[in-house]
């Protein structure tokens, strides 16, 4: 600045260096306003692209091939998908997945609703403790859960069979029948996810305006009636969210049945509890030469999830009207 | 500039960024191999089950100054998918990778994933059991793996339970109880009458014993066509094993029932390839020390399992890895590993080694396991395992057999299930 002060002649017009920085500043400003939001959201989309979109696209590409995991790939079009439609074991896995899904989701959501309603009571002491405690099962690693429950459901020295024996029931070979294996797996899922869903439902309940209840109280409505006529209708959006989450989780069920069957991908001697995800693993990863078929199974699972979610969505829209 | 074009530009830029990163992720295989002769700081060894390498890698570290990371996986069933992932993605494989007999052929089908060891180390072909050495080569003559152990077969039995049932407990007398499988079955029935308890862990264990005594073809013929439903070896094992359902504890190998059964004594015998001794010991625990013993298997020797050490093509230090594999499979190392965890040597010098032959296993009532297994090695007839042997055995043959054992299917239905599933597992 001192240099310019001694050499530059005084000028009547506004000095040109003044405008240049201002213009630059406004450019930066404008750039900042327009584009920085994109930068802020970019990390998500980049990660989404790398870890979700790209694998999906590649899986779709693989599903159009006769793909050997560590060897040759040949393009065969939609052959894998047509083969899928007449594959007994695919339909078997689909039935198993839905069976276990229903056995776990329905009791789980009812229980979660019940627990959330209890935790929502204003007169409950040590609320935070109970709310934390109910979430603990979800923090435990799924493998640990599956291993522990696998032992509880053991045929020879399992706790559940011991309990049954005290009331004179013969030991059950849990892995050997469809109903018993489904029950065992659904128990694991319920144990792990009930608390999680309870907390989401509880959050939804807390968002319901208190004055509704006060008004109902004044009108003389019982607790039960308040639950049916205020809590449940106001909770619908949250409930739908929970149902969709459970659907996605249920369709992707993998670790619990896998470990329950001692790590075998076929899930039981006669595939009693082989889920879709396990079938995908069997074809896509266990069996090296059928990776393309496995990819087709993966896309089938994706489409089933979309379909089920869509049905859920339509049901909600209808009941909301 | 209109709003729409600006937007589409932005979208295009984002997409370009995504594909760029995606592209980076896709070509993750780095080809920056170090200069030949450069010493690695660390080499990784992948094994499953128990190879008994804990002490050996420490020795090698001291000798060479190279750090060795020993990665153990408990079961082959967990190990194989991991290995497949490493090979498919070109990343993550250990420098020295153990390959089991059941999965070896599958990897032979794509030899490009593996380093040819022959040019990297001196010729050792005369030092190992000839058939074992040959199996480690690919059809085009590339040396894919160095032989580690061989399965061989014996029966592990509980002396205390035998005594309670009024059966002899001395290992020679016990072996004399079952010159063949029929006699074994009868002994089992006697045991069951006396105690009311099961004699053998499962019929699939019996089947393994019978299957691997049958030299030659099992699920595949020599041209690697699947012959599961017509192979005499398979039919014989199936018939022998399914006939023994009355003396079986129905405890699936590797299941919680099986693990617990060792401690609780729910079965009195199981089939022990040499490598199984360490597992029996670990499952039974210190409280059952001295209760187990080892006797000869009905019907003479057989070979269940056994492995090779290979070097994946993606290893950055193939030469150093080959040297490590060479060290781990040499005569002295094989004797050491045998003493620690029981894998049976395949090196001819190791098999003649005095320390090996005179070795007695303290846990198994001081059974002379060196002598027992050493003698049975000579009787092994090499079995031909096809490319998907392990998959057919694990996902078709054994589940069908267990379905019969558990009463879910009749013998005929179970056989049908096996034949159907074998065909899909074996598909190329």
XYZ file of C-alpha atoms in Angstrom:
749
model
C 0.000 0.000 0.000
C 2.836 2.392 0.812
C 4.217 1.949 -2.671
C 1.007 2.982 -4.361
C 0.635 5.902 -1.974
C 3.937 7.425 -3.097
C 3.817 6.710 -6.833
C 0.181 6.793 -7.894
C -1.205 10.193 -8.787
C -4.422 11.200 -7.120
C -7.304 10.367 -9.435
C -10.739 11.895 -9.510
C -12.457 8.715 -10.686
C -13.094 5.832 -8.294
C -9.908 3.715 -8.234
C -10.058 0.679 -10.498
C -8.399 -1.768 -7.996
C -11.440 -1.236 -5.822
C -13.902 -2.774 -8.229
C -11.831 -5.831 -9.106
C -11.809 -7.385 -5.629
C -15.464 -6.580 -5.210
C -16.343 -8.352 -8.400
C -14.171 -11.309 -7.438
C -15.834 -11.435 -4.052
C -19.273 -11.512 -5.526
C -18.251 -14.280 -7.919
C -16.986 -16.376 -5.034
C -20.104 -15.527 -3.149
C -22.321 -16.542 -5.984
C -20.377 -19.757 -6.482
C -20.629 -20.434 -2.788
C -24.384 -19.882 -2.781
C -25.023 -21.967 -5.838
C -22.643 -24.839 -5.637
C -21.523 -25.406 -2.072
C -24.790 -27.126 -1.139
C -23.868 -29.722 -3.740
C -20.494 -30.108 -2.120
C -22.103 -30.573 1.257
C -24.318 -33.380 0.061
C -21.660 -34.842 -2.235
C -20.077 -37.202 0.334
C -23.321 -39.089 0.735
C -23.888 -39.429 -2.965
C -20.296 -40.379 -3.614
C -20.438 -43.093 -0.961
C -23.871 -44.127 -2.152
C -22.528 -44.338 -5.675
C -19.474 -46.357 -4.790
C -20.992 -48.724 -2.286
C -24.602 -48.992 -3.467
C -25.202 -47.858 -6.996
C -22.083 -49.307 -8.543
C -22.457 -52.743 -6.902
C -26.111 -52.808 -7.941
C -25.281 -51.983 -11.513
C -22.505 -54.528 -11.552
C -24.776 -57.172 -10.033
C -27.316 -56.457 -12.761
C -24.589 -56.842 -15.357
C -23.392 -60.086 -13.755
C -26.911 -61.473 -13.707
C -26.956 -61.378 -17.503
C -23.916 -63.643 -17.658
C -22.860 -67.174 -17.042
C -20.267 -65.904 -14.599
C -17.496 -67.944 -13.013
C -16.225 -66.163 -9.928
C -12.580 -66.889 -10.623
C -12.774 -67.718 -14.326
C -14.751 -67.053 -17.536
C -17.837 -64.861 -18.116
C -20.252 -65.438 -20.993
C -23.198 -63.206 -21.885
C -26.489 -65.148 -21.812
C -29.134 -62.434 -21.567
C -32.098 -63.175 -19.352
C -31.496 -66.929 -19.101
C -30.671 -66.725 -15.398
C -34.018 -65.079 -14.691
C -36.049 -67.607 -16.644
C -34.198 -70.409 -14.885
C -35.041 -68.780 -11.576
C -38.770 -69.011 -12.230
C -38.680 -72.794 -12.503
C -36.219 -73.329 -9.652
C -37.832 -75.250 -6.767
C -35.196 -74.165 -4.295
C -35.721 -70.504 -5.103
C -39.435 -70.789 -4.336
C -38.644 -72.824 -1.251
C -36.313 -70.050 -0.050
C -38.999 -67.473 -0.825
C -41.587 -69.336 1.255
C -39.108 -69.767 4.113
C -38.190 -66.097 4.037
C -41.814 -64.999 4.170
C -42.652 -67.557 6.836
C -39.868 -66.426 9.133
C -40.653 -62.805 8.275
C -44.274 -63.149 9.375
C -43.352 -65.172 12.453
C -40.918 -62.497 13.538
C -42.521 -59.266 12.364
C -46.066 -59.675 13.653
C -45.319 -60.641 17.281
C -42.393 -58.275 17.295
C -44.366 -55.206 16.274
C -47.221 -56.025 18.623
C -44.787 -56.432 21.472
C -42.935 -53.260 20.504
C -46.211 -51.348 20.447
C -47.118 -52.675 23.872
C -43.708 -51.847 25.346
C -43.619 -48.399 23.775
C -47.005 -47.666 25.268
C -45.752 -48.726 28.695
C -42.611 -46.632 28.395
C -44.706 -43.673 27.320
C -46.607 -43.608 30.628
C -45.823 -40.453 32.479
C -45.783 -42.052 35.904
C -43.013 -44.539 35.021
C -39.928 -44.179 37.212
C -36.337 -44.493 35.877
C -37.621 -44.024 32.319
C -34.198 -43.458 30.812
C -32.891 -46.666 32.329
C -35.682 -48.742 30.830
C -35.410 -47.026 27.478
C -31.678 -47.732 27.348
C -32.094 -51.279 28.600
C -34.619 -52.169 25.948
C -32.148 -51.174 23.237
C -29.283 -53.320 24.535
C -30.116 -56.491 22.551
C -29.726 -54.528 19.339
C -26.177 -53.536 20.228
C -25.040 -57.146 20.698
C -23.376 -58.551 17.599
C -25.692 -60.635 15.465
C -23.182 -63.461 15.330
C -23.018 -63.621 19.117
C -26.815 -63.671 19.300
C -27.032 -66.458 16.759
C -24.375 -68.523 18.509
C -25.937 -68.134 21.951
C -29.435 -68.908 20.686
C -28.011 -71.770 18.654
C -26.849 -73.247 21.938
C -30.138 -72.562 23.701
C -31.905 -74.383 20.861
C -29.487 -77.280 20.922
C -31.041 -80.723 20.779
C -28.990 -82.568 23.395
C -27.965 -80.047 26.018
C -29.997 -76.982 25.100
C -31.780 -74.881 27.698
C -35.127 -74.846 25.867
C -35.215 -78.619 25.596
C -34.296 -78.872 29.259
C -37.173 -76.551 30.136
C -39.510 -78.638 27.990
C -38.295 -81.812 29.691
C -39.281 -80.412 33.101
C -42.890 -80.390 31.910
C -42.561 -83.808 30.334
C -42.176 -82.829 26.666
C -39.722 -84.853 24.576
C -36.649 -83.001 23.322
C -37.182 -81.285 19.984
C -34.610 -81.406 17.222
C -35.094 -77.718 16.415
C -33.154 -77.788 13.163
C -35.016 -80.773 11.789
C -38.519 -79.459 11.156
C -39.782 -76.447 9.361
C -41.957 -75.073 12.153
C -39.365 -75.517 14.905
C -36.502 -74.010 12.908
C -38.653 -71.052 11.846
C -39.684 -70.497 15.467
C -36.094 -70.624 16.687
C -34.884 -68.144 14.078
C -37.843 -65.823 14.604
C -37.064 -65.847 18.334
C -33.554 -64.571 17.629
C -34.848 -61.866 15.356
C -37.492 -60.807 17.854
C -35.040 -60.681 20.710
C -32.741 -58.458 18.728
C -35.165 -56.049 17.081
C -38.102 -55.612 19.456
C -36.313 -52.963 21.523
C -35.203 -51.100 18.430
C -38.733 -50.868 17.090
C -40.021 -49.968 20.548
C -37.797 -46.909 20.625
C -38.904 -45.720 17.204
C -42.560 -46.187 18.130
C -41.929 -44.443 21.443
C -40.452 -41.460 19.619
C -43.559 -41.383 17.472
C -45.775 -41.475 20.565
C -43.897 -38.633 22.189
C -44.641 -36.451 19.193
C -48.392 -36.759 19.786
C -49.636 -33.536 21.411
C -50.311 -34.045 25.122
C -53.432 -31.878 25.102
C -55.230 -34.521 23.057
C -54.841 -36.909 25.967
C -55.792 -34.224 28.477
C -58.940 -33.488 26.552
C -59.719 -37.179 26.331
C -59.117 -37.508 30.070
C -61.588 -34.717 30.754
C -64.109 -36.395 28.488
C -63.656 -39.495 30.635
C -61.914 -41.768 28.085
C -60.142 -44.758 29.578
C -56.418 -45.483 28.990
C -57.394 -48.247 26.606
C -59.731 -46.048 24.663
C -57.077 -43.305 24.488
C -54.652 -45.836 23.066
C -57.095 -46.983 20.399
C -58.489 -43.632 19.409
C -55.569 -41.272 19.856
C -52.250 -43.135 19.988
C -52.816 -45.634 17.188
C -54.219 -43.262 14.544
C -51.620 -40.605 15.276
C -48.870 -43.208 15.180
C -49.701 -44.512 11.714
C -46.828 -42.856 9.782
C -44.258 -44.072 12.297
C -45.790 -47.503 12.267
C -45.568 -47.722 8.503
C -41.938 -46.675 8.655
C -41.247 -49.465 11.148
C -43.087 -51.985 8.987
C -41.049 -51.054 5.925
C -37.790 -51.267 7.858
C -38.784 -54.688 9.183
C -39.704 -55.812 5.687
C -36.312 -54.891 4.316
C -34.576 -56.577 7.249
C -36.783 -59.651 7.004
C -36.192 -60.126 3.284
C -32.444 -59.937 3.844
C -32.331 -62.320 6.799
C -29.041 -64.194 6.577
C -26.721 -64.452 9.565
C -29.172 -65.929 12.060
C -30.318 -68.859 9.908
C -26.796 -69.428 8.607
C -25.283 -69.763 12.061
C -28.311 -71.649 13.329
C -27.549 -74.282 10.691
C -23.906 -74.518 11.779
C -22.757 -72.347 8.900
C -24.287 -74.474 6.163
C -25.588 -72.382 3.252
C -28.408 -74.782 2.481
C -30.125 -74.162 5.827
C -31.195 -77.533 7.166
C -30.991 -81.045 5.764
C -33.894 -80.399 3.449
C -33.531 -76.629 3.207
C -36.124 -76.096 5.934
C -34.799 -72.653 6.796
C -32.823 -71.548 3.785
C -33.693 -67.890 3.216
C -33.428 -65.961 -0.051
C -30.215 -64.301 1.071
C -28.721 -67.706 1.872
C -29.770 -69.014 -1.515
C -28.117 -66.015 -3.127
C -24.972 -66.792 -1.148
C -25.098 -70.447 -2.119
C -25.388 -69.697 -5.818
C -23.371 -66.503 -5.941
C -20.456 -67.116 -3.635
C -20.391 -70.684 -2.392
C -20.774 -72.120 -5.856
C -18.021 -70.416 -7.802
C -19.316 -71.103 -11.273
C -22.880 -69.830 -10.775
C -22.116 -66.274 -9.675
C -24.317 -64.878 -12.456
C -27.265 -66.895 -11.212
C -26.555 -65.650 -7.687
C -26.664 -62.099 -9.020
C -30.057 -62.832 -10.548
C -31.261 -64.038 -7.146
C -29.949 -60.795 -5.628
C -31.985 -58.750 -8.090
C -35.018 -60.910 -7.438
C -34.681 -60.102 -3.721
C -34.427 -56.405 -4.571
C -37.547 -56.535 -6.696
C -39.442 -58.425 -3.995
C -38.511 -55.778 -1.429
C -39.662 -53.017 -3.766
C -42.898 -54.863 -4.413
C -43.646 -55.482 -0.743
C -42.782 -51.897 0.184
C -45.049 -50.657 -2.583
C -47.914 -52.763 -1.269
C -47.278 -51.351 2.192
C -47.284 -47.845 0.798
C -50.537 -48.319 -1.087
C -52.177 -49.787 1.993
C -51.162 -46.751 4.020
C -52.349 -44.281 1.455
C -55.654 -46.012 1.319
C -56.119 -46.203 5.065
C -55.006 -42.565 5.442
C -57.863 -41.349 3.274
C -27.537 -20.264 -19.312
C -30.934 -21.685 -18.640
C -31.748 -23.325 -15.385
C -32.324 -26.761 -16.890
C -28.986 -27.002 -18.661
C -27.151 -25.872 -15.558
C -28.913 -28.558 -13.602
C -28.166 -31.238 -16.073
C -24.538 -30.138 -16.132
C -24.357 -30.518 -12.402
C -25.928 -33.936 -12.612
C -23.464 -34.918 -15.278
C -20.568 -33.743 -13.121
C -21.846 -35.718 -10.151
C -22.308 -38.784 -12.283
C -18.817 -38.387 -13.667
C -17.446 -38.178 -10.139
C -19.372 -41.266 -9.129
C -18.183 -43.289 -12.068
C -14.615 -42.072 -11.531
C -14.632 -43.258 -7.941
C -16.507 -46.386 -8.939
C -13.900 -47.037 -11.585
C -11.159 -46.621 -9.021
C -12.848 -49.102 -6.747
C -13.259 -51.524 -9.613
C -9.632 -51.610 -10.653
C -8.306 -52.062 -7.165
C -5.726 -54.612 -8.252
C -2.398 -52.895 -7.843
C 0.435 -54.127 -9.954
C 3.235 -52.412 -8.081
C 5.141 -55.587 -7.402
C 8.449 -54.945 -5.689
C 11.738 -55.574 -7.432
C 12.871 -59.195 -7.489
C 14.931 -60.188 -4.461
C 13.521 -57.427 -2.267
C 12.808 -58.685 1.212
C 9.241 -58.361 2.478
C 8.621 -56.968 5.936
C 5.758 -59.352 6.473
C 4.257 -62.490 4.979
C 0.757 -63.756 5.684
C -0.188 -67.425 6.061
C -3.809 -68.589 5.837
C -4.825 -71.917 7.341
C -8.058 -73.582 8.479
C -8.704 -76.099 11.231
C -5.296 -76.834 12.848
C -2.013 -76.949 10.972
C 0.238 -76.749 14.034
C 2.293 -73.853 12.612
C 2.373 -71.640 15.725
C 5.930 -72.569 16.758
C 7.244 -72.946 13.218
C 6.404 -69.424 12.126
C 8.181 -68.064 15.198
C 11.271 -70.033 14.227
C 11.071 -68.699 10.684
C 10.741 -65.134 11.949
C 13.929 -65.551 13.965
C 15.809 -67.136 11.088
C 14.902 -64.616 8.432
C 13.742 -61.472 10.198
C 10.514 -61.534 8.174
C 7.414 -61.070 10.266
C 4.829 -63.811 9.736
C 1.140 -63.284 10.323
C -0.674 -66.569 10.872
C -4.392 -66.242 10.111
C -6.408 -69.223 11.312
C -9.979 -70.018 10.313
C -11.732 -72.684 12.350
C -13.652 -74.434 9.593
C -13.081 -75.141 5.962
C -16.672 -74.082 5.334
C -15.839 -70.556 6.469
C -12.397 -70.522 4.933
C -13.388 -71.335 1.385
C -15.781 -68.405 0.728
C -13.178 -65.997 2.090
C -10.562 -67.399 -0.227
C -12.961 -67.187 -3.152
C -13.588 -63.534 -2.347
C -9.867 -62.810 -2.276
C -9.360 -64.455 -5.646
C -12.421 -62.887 -7.255
C -11.510 -59.366 -6.149
C -7.778 -59.772 -6.596
C -7.125 -58.568 -3.059
C -6.651 -59.876 0.456
C -5.264 -63.357 -0.112
C -2.427 -64.511 2.108
C 1.023 -65.000 0.607
C 0.908 -68.660 1.606
C -2.545 -70.217 1.365
C -3.514 -73.683 2.538
C -5.700 -75.672 0.139
C -7.600 -78.717 1.277
C -7.960 -81.772 -0.919
C -11.715 -81.331 -1.262
C -11.418 -77.834 -2.709
C -8.062 -78.158 -4.465
C -9.531 -79.423 -7.724
C -11.928 -76.539 -7.939
C -9.006 -74.123 -7.815
C -7.012 -76.223 -10.245
C -9.690 -75.456 -12.805
C -8.422 -71.857 -12.922
C -4.662 -72.238 -12.498
C -4.067 -68.618 -13.474
C -4.834 -67.570 -9.917
C -1.769 -69.376 -8.582
C 1.972 -69.080 -8.869
C 3.879 -71.959 -10.422
C 6.186 -72.961 -7.566
C 8.522 -75.184 -9.596
C 10.838 -72.425 -10.902
C 11.027 -70.725 -7.492
C 12.364 -73.563 -5.345
C 14.613 -76.621 -5.814
C 12.978 -79.830 -7.036
C 11.467 -81.745 -4.120
C 9.361 -84.178 -6.120
C 11.190 -87.273 -4.852
C 10.826 -86.323 -1.193
C 7.045 -86.730 -0.810
C 4.453 -89.472 -1.191
C 4.315 -89.686 -4.990
C 0.533 -89.537 -5.405
C 0.309 -86.619 -2.962
C 2.929 -84.691 -4.921
C 1.148 -85.377 -8.217
C -2.195 -84.120 -6.861
C -0.559 -80.777 -6.142
C 0.060 -80.251 -9.860
C -2.376 -78.837 -12.407
C -3.271 -80.834 -15.527
C -0.807 -78.740 -17.542
C 2.019 -79.642 -15.170
C 2.242 -76.469 -13.116
C 3.227 -76.986 -9.450
C 0.314 -75.413 -7.601
C 0.898 -76.626 -4.046
C 3.474 -78.204 -1.763
C 2.117 -81.178 0.217
C 1.484 -80.598 3.897
C -0.410 -83.372 5.594
C -2.417 -86.400 4.629
C -5.600 -87.555 6.326
C -5.084 -91.224 7.054
C -7.685 -92.816 9.303
C -8.068 -94.267 12.768
C -10.808 -94.631 15.361
C -10.789 -92.471 18.475
C -12.591 -94.252 21.296
C -13.428 -93.602 24.936
C -11.762 -96.159 27.163
C -13.883 -95.348 30.201
C -17.125 -95.838 28.258
C -15.865 -99.065 26.699
C -15.027 -100.351 30.144
C -18.478 -99.449 31.459
C -19.997 -101.447 28.588
C -17.839 -104.477 29.326
C -15.778 -104.124 26.149
C -11.992 -104.483 26.053
C -10.061 -101.220 26.384
C -6.587 -102.162 25.154
C -6.061 -100.602 21.720
C -4.934 -103.805 19.986
C -7.861 -105.730 21.396
C -10.180 -102.909 20.431
C -8.877 -102.942 16.875
C -9.441 -106.705 16.853
C -13.129 -106.082 17.655
C -13.686 -104.632 14.191
C -11.740 -106.197 11.339
C -14.487 -104.879 9.026
C -17.447 -102.474 9.106
C -19.921 -105.195 9.848
C -18.030 -106.162 12.983
C -17.854 -102.514 13.950
C -21.632 -102.299 13.667
C -22.075 -105.377 15.845
C -19.722 -104.009 18.489
C -21.757 -100.836 18.466
C -24.965 -102.771 18.995
C -23.385 -104.615 21.944
C -22.323 -101.298 23.411
C -25.782 -99.892 22.966
C -27.413 -102.866 24.630
C -25.098 -102.583 27.608
C -25.321 -98.826 28.119
C -28.369 -97.624 26.193
C -26.172 -94.944 24.643
C -25.041 -94.243 21.109
C -21.779 -95.687 19.843
C -20.714 -93.396 17.005
C -21.175 -89.625 16.626
C -23.067 -89.726 13.324
C -23.593 -91.860 10.248
C -21.946 -89.194 8.104
C -18.770 -89.803 10.119
C -19.034 -93.516 9.302
C -19.612 -92.593 5.698
C -16.445 -90.504 5.597
C -14.509 -93.483 6.853
C -15.912 -95.783 4.188
C -15.794 -93.221 1.350
C -12.142 -92.478 1.764
C -11.118 -96.116 1.982
C -12.380 -96.570 -1.512
C -9.437 -95.763 -3.739
C -10.379 -94.229 -7.074
C -13.496 -92.377 -8.143
C -16.148 -91.027 -5.799
C -18.528 -88.336 -7.024
C -16.607 -87.784 -10.258
C -14.999 -90.004 -12.853
C -11.501 -89.381 -14.188
C -12.849 -87.011 -16.869
C -14.527 -85.048 -14.069
C -18.070 -85.959 -15.105
C -20.383 -86.269 -12.157
C -21.202 -89.930 -11.460
C -22.674 -89.495 -7.988
C -25.605 -91.854 -8.519
C -23.681 -94.674 -10.143
C -20.343 -94.652 -8.348
C -19.773 -97.933 -6.459
C -17.625 -96.110 -3.894
C -20.450 -93.735 -3.028
C -23.141 -96.431 -3.001
C -21.062 -98.631 -0.711
C -20.432 -95.782 1.740
C -24.106 -94.812 1.637
C -25.326 -98.353 2.346
C -22.784 -99.023 5.090
C -23.423 -95.714 6.834
C -27.217 -95.711 6.619
C -27.340 -99.233 8.066
C -25.758 -97.907 11.267
C -28.440 -95.404 12.150
C -29.347 -97.515 15.220
C -25.993 -96.851 16.922
C -25.664 -93.187 15.958
C -25.817 -90.221 18.330
C -27.025 -88.151 15.333
C -24.621 -85.380 16.252
C -23.662 -83.565 13.063
C -19.915 -83.016 12.778
C -18.966 -79.440 13.820
C -22.436 -78.788 15.326
C -22.961 -77.676 18.951
C -24.375 -81.144 19.681
C -21.160 -82.650 18.394
C -18.864 -80.286 20.294
C -20.820 -80.871 23.490
C -20.950 -84.611 22.873
C -17.199 -84.961 23.350
C -17.388 -83.510 26.846
C -20.576 -85.318 27.803
C -19.682 -88.689 26.311
C -22.811 -88.986 24.174
C -20.837 -91.236 21.808
C -17.971 -93.632 22.443
C -16.200 -93.624 19.073
C -15.494 -91.245 16.218
C -13.307 -91.408 13.138
C -10.002 -89.653 13.454
C -7.865 -88.656 10.587
C -4.611 -87.565 12.145
C -5.557 -83.867 11.990
C -8.723 -84.594 13.953
C -6.784 -85.499 17.121
C -6.224 -81.847 17.996
C -9.951 -81.169 17.549
C -11.029 -84.124 19.704
C -8.632 -82.904 22.362
C -9.853 -79.299 22.246
C -13.520 -80.319 22.321
C -13.144 -82.856 25.123
C -11.182 -80.530 27.349
C -8.573 -81.165 30.025
C -11.041 -83.046 32.235
C -11.211 -85.926 29.757
C -7.463 -86.302 29.344
C -6.430 -89.959 29.294
C -9.958 -91.178 28.586
C -9.521 -91.213 24.808
C -7.398 -93.679 22.903
C -6.692 -94.414 19.246
C -7.173 -97.731 17.436
C -7.025 -98.929 13.841
C -9.990 -98.262 11.581
C -12.291 -101.065 10.345
C -11.313 -102.300 6.932
C -7.775 -100.908 6.831
C -6.342 -97.496 5.941
C -8.022 -94.606 4.212
C -7.462 -90.975 3.564
C -9.797 -88.259 4.800
C -8.503 -84.834 4.016
C -5.019 -83.456 3.782
C -3.733 -80.229 2.330
C -1.239 -78.318 0.232
C 0.364 -74.906 0.558
C -0.018 -72.659 -2.463
C 0.983 -69.118 -3.352
C -1.734 -66.937 -4.917
C -0.797 -65.006 -8.007
C -1.704 -61.764 -6.197
C 1.051 -62.220 -3.583
C 3.565 -59.406 -3.844
C 6.423 -61.646 -2.811
C 5.943 -64.945 -4.633
C 9.570 -65.979 -4.219
C 9.733 -65.338 -0.508
C 6.296 -66.933 -0.079
C 7.458 -70.034 -1.945
C 10.455 -70.254 0.372
C 8.206 -69.988 3.409
C 5.918 -72.713 2.038
C 8.999 -74.827 1.396
C 10.103 -74.327 4.993
C 6.684 -75.156 6.449
C 6.467 -78.404 4.505
C 10.027 -79.697 4.960
C 10.691 -82.875 6.937
C 11.571 -81.251 10.259
C 8.621 -78.861 10.161
C 6.164 -81.632 9.369
C 7.344 -83.612 12.394
C 7.046 -80.504 14.595
C 3.529 -79.724 13.366
C 2.506 -83.336 13.924
C 3.706 -83.242 17.515
C 1.860 -80.009 18.186
C -1.531 -80.611 16.564
C -1.472 -83.928 14.739
C -1.396 -83.281 10.963
C 0.264 -86.348 9.491
C 3.495 -85.863 7.480
C 3.645 -86.492 3.747
C 7.379 -86.001 3.527
C 9.017 -89.419 3.225
C 11.913 -88.458 5.435
C 9.529 -87.157 8.096
C 7.577 -90.411 7.949
C 10.803 -92.331 8.671
C 11.936 -89.857 11.306
C 12.609 -91.489 14.670
C 10.993 -88.621 16.573
C 7.843 -89.091 14.502
C 7.666 -92.873 14.722
C 8.302 -92.989 18.452
C 5.891 -90.144 19.231
C 3.186 -90.963 21.735
C 0.226 -88.694 22.336
C -0.120 -87.938 26.017
C -3.730 -86.776 25.787
C -4.802 -90.009 24.056
C -3.547 -92.326 26.805
C -0.019 -92.195 25.359
C -1.177 -93.861 22.156
C 1.745 -94.335 19.751
C 0.078 -92.114 17.142
C 3.280 -91.775 15.144
C 3.390 -95.536 14.653
C -0.380 -95.982 14.137
C -0.729 -93.275 11.513
C 2.697 -93.815 10.016
C 1.799 -97.412 9.237
C -1.570 -96.525 7.780
C -0.046 -94.025 5.348
C 1.432 -96.861 3.328
C -2.027 -98.393 2.886
C -3.621 -95.239 1.510
C -5.039 -95.559 -1.934
C -5.300 -92.133 -3.508
C -8.883 -91.046 -4.031
C -9.930 -89.104 -7.095
C -11.869 -86.003 -6.053
C -13.606 -83.983 -8.748
C -13.805 -80.191 -9.075
C -16.858 -79.793 -6.837
C -16.238 -82.684 -4.511
C -16.583 -80.617 -1.361
C -19.797 -78.931 -2.505
C -21.383 -82.237 -3.508
C -20.347 -83.838 -0.225
C -21.390 -80.952 2.030
C -24.512 -79.701 0.269
C -25.936 -82.808 -1.357
C -24.584 -86.065 0.048
C -24.397 -85.340 3.769
C -27.669 -83.349 4.119
C -29.536 -86.188 2.406
C -27.915 -88.707 4.708
C -28.781 -86.601 7.741
C -32.362 -86.227 6.539
C -32.588 -90.008 6.661
C -30.753 -90.171 10.001
C -33.098 -87.616 11.547
C -36.175 -89.423 10.275
C -37.169 -86.689 7.813
C -36.900 -88.931 4.775
C -36.931 -92.624 3.936
C -33.746 -94.161 2.603
C -35.078 -94.029 -0.954
C -36.305 -90.436 -0.713
C -33.002 -89.374 0.824
C -31.082 -90.997 -2.026
C -33.288 -89.200 -4.562
C -32.628 -85.916 -2.782
C -28.894 -86.579 -2.967
C -28.906 -87.421 -6.666
C -30.932 -84.320 -7.513
C -28.782 -81.966 -5.441
C -25.513 -83.509 -6.576
C -26.407 -82.636 -10.145
C -26.948 -78.942 -9.364
C -23.924 -78.615 -7.098
C -21.791 -80.218 -9.711
C -23.025 -78.045 -12.573
C -20.340 -76.059 -14.267
